[in-house]
mmCIF file of C-alpha atoms in Angstrom:
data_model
loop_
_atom_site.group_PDB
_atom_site.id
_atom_site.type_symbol
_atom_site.label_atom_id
_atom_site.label_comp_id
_atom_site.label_asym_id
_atom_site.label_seq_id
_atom_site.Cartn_x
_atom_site.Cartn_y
_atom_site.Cartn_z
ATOM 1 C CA UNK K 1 0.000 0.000 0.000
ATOM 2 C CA UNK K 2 1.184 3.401 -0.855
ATOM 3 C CA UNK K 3 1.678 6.600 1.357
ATOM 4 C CA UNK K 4 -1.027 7.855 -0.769
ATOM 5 C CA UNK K 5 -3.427 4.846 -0.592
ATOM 6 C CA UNK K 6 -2.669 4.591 2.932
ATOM 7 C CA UNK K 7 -3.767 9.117 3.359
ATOM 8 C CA UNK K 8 -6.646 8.769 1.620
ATOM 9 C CA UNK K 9 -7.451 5.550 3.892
ATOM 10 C CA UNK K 10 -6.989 7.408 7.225
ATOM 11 C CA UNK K 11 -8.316 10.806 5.161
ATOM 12 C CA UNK K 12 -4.946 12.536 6.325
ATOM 13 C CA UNK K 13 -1.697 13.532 5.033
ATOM 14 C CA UNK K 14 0.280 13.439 8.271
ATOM 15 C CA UNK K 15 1.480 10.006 9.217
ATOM 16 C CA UNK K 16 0.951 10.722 12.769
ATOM 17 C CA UNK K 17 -2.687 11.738 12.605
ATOM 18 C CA UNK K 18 -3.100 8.266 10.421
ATOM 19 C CA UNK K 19 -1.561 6.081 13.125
ATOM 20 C CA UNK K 20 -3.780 7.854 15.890
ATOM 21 C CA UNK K 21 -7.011 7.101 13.581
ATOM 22 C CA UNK K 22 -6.114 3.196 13.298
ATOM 23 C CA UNK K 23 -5.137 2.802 16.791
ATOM 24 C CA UNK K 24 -8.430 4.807 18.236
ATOM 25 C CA UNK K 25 -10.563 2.520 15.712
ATOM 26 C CA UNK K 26 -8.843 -0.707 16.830
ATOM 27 C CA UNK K 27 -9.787 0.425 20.332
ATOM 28 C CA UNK K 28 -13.814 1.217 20.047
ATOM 29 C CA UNK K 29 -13.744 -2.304 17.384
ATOM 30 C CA UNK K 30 -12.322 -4.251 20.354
ATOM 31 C CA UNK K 31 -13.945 -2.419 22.820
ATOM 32 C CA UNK K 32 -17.306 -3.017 21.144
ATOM 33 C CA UNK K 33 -16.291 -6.678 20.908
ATOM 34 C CA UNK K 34 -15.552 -7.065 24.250
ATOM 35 C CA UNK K 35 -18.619 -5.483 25.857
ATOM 36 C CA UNK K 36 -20.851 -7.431 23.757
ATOM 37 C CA UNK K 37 -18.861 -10.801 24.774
ATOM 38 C CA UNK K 38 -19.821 -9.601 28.242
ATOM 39 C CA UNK K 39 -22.845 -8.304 28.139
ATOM 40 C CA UNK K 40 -24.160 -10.980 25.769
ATOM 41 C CA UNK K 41 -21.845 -14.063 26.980
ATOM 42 C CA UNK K 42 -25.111 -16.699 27.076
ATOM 43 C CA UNK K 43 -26.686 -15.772 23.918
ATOM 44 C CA UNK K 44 -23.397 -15.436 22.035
ATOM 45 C CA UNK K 45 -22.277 -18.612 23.323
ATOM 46 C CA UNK K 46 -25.033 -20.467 22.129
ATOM 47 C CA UNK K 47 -25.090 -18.705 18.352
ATOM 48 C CA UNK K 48 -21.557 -18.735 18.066
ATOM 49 C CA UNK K 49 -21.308 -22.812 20.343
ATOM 50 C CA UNK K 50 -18.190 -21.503 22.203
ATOM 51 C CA UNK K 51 -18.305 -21.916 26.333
ATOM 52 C CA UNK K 52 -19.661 -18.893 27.667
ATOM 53 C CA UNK K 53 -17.134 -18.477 30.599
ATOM 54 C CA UNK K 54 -14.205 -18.263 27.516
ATOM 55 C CA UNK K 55 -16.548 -15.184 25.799
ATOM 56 C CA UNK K 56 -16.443 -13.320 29.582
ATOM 57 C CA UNK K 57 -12.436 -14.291 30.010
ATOM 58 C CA UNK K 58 -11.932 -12.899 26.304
ATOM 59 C CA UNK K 59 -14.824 -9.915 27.113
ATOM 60 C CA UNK K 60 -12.697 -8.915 30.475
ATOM 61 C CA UNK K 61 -9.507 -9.309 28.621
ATOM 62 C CA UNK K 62 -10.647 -7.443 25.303
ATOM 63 C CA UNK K 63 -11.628 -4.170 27.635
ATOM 64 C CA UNK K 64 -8.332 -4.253 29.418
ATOM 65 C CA UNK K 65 -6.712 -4.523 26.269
ATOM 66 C CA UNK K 66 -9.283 -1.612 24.153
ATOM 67 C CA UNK K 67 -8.396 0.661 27.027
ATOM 68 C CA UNK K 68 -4.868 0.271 26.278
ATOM 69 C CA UNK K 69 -4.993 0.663 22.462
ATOM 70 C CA UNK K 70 -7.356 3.868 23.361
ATOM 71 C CA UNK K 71 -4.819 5.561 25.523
ATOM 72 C CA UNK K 72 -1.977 5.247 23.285
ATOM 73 C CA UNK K 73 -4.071 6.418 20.575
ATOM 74 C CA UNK K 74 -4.924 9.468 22.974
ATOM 75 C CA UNK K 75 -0.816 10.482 22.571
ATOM 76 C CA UNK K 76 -0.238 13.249 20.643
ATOM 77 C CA UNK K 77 2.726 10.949 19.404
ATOM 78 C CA UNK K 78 2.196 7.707 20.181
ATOM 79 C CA UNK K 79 5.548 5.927 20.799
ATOM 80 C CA UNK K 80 7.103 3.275 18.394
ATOM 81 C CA UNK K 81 7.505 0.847 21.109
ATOM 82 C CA UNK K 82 3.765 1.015 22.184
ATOM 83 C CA UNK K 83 2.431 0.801 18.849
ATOM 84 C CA UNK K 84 4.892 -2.350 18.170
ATOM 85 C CA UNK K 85 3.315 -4.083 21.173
ATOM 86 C CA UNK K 86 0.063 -3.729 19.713
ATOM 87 C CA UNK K 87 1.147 -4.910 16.110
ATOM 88 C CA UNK K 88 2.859 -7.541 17.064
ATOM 89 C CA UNK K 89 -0.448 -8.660 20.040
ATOM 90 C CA UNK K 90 -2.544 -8.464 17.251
ATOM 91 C CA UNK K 91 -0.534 -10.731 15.023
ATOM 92 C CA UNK K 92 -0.527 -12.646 18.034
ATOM 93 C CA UNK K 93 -4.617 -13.150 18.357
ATOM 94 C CA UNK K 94 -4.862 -13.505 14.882
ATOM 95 C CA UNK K 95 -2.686 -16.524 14.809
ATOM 96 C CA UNK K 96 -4.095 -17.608 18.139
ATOM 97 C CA UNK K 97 -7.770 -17.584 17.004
ATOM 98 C CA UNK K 98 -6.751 -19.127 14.117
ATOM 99 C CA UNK K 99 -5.196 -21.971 15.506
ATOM 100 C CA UNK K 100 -7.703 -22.428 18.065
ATOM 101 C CA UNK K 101 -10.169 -22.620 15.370
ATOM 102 C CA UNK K 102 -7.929 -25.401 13.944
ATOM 103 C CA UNK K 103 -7.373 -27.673 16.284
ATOM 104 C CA UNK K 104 -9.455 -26.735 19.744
ATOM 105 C CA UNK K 105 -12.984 -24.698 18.949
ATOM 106 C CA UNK K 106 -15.716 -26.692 17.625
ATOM 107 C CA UNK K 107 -18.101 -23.844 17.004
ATOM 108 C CA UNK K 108 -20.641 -23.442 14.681
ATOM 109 C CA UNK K 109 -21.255 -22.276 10.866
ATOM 110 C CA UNK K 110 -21.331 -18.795 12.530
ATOM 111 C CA UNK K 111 -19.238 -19.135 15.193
ATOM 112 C CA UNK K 112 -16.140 -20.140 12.550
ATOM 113 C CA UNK K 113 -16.931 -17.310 10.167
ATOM 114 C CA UNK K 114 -16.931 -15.120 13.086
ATOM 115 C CA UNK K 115 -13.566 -15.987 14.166
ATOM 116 C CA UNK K 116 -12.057 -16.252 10.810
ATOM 117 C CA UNK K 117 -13.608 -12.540 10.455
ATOM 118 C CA UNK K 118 -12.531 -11.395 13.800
ATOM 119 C CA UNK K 119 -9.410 -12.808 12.880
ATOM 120 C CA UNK K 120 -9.151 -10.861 9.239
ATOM 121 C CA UNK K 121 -9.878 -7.607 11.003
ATOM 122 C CA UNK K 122 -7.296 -7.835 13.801
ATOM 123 C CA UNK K 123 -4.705 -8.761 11.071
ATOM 124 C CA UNK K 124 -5.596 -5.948 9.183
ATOM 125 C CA UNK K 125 -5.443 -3.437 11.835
ATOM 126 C CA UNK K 126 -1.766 -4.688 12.527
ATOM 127 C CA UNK K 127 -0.953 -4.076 8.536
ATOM 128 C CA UNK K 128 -2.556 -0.631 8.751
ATOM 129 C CA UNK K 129 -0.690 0.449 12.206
ATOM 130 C CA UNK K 130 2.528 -1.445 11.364
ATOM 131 C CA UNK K 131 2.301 1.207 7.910
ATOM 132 C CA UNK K 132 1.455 4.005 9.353
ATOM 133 C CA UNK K 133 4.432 3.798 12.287
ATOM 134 C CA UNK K 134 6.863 3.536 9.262
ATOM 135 C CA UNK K 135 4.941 6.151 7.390
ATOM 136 C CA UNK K 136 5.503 8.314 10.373
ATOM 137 C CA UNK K 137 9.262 6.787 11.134
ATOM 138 C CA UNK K 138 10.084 8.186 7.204
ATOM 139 C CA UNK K 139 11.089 5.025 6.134
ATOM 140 C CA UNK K 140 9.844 3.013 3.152
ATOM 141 C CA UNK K 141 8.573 -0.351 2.468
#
């Protein structure tokens, strides 16, 4: 993806601003995600067949985590390191859900498109932050 493609994307020219954007939007995604895991834990379990008490541990651990995103999207500049952690944790739950999928969930229809969505998503926040910190960094691909 280009500087340009990746601008118009954010709708900014200034690499900072971009990373901000993708980092605040990971946070209210996740944070979304983890309210409604639990808020909605017993319904979702059924729809999706995945144990309940796993959608609270990931709800719990998805808020902890969106707060974090949100706070170092809240930095005027957020630092490299910080925005590497949550690159590289995202990576991380995208291979994670993916292998869980694999060889430990037995959901349902929905419950394996969801993951393999959720999955998607969190993998392409990590391309768009990981792009924007080298955007920002003046470096090129």
């Amino acid at each position: 993806m280009s500087a340009t493609q990746l601008a118009t994307l954010a709708r900014t020219s200034a690499p900072q601003s971009a990373l901000r954007r993708f980092l605040a939007l990971d946070a209210v995604v996740t944070g979304a995600n983890a309210l409604a895991y639990l808020a909605f834990s017993g319904p979702l379990g059924r729809f999706l067949e995945v144990d309940s008490t796993l959608l609270l541990a990931l709800g719990a651990f998805l808020t902890a985590y969106a707060a974090g995103v949100g706070l170092l999207a809240s930095r005027r500049q957020p630092p490299a390191l910080g925005v590497r952690a949550v690159v590289e944790a995202n990576l991380a739950w995208t291979a994670v859900s993916l292998v869980a999928l694999a060889l430990w969930l037995t959901p349902s229809t929905a419950g394996a498109v969801w993951t393999v969505l959720q999955s998607l998503t969190v993998a392409g926040f990590a391309a768009l932050q990981y792009m924007a910190l080298r955007a920002g960094q003046g470096r090129s691909d």
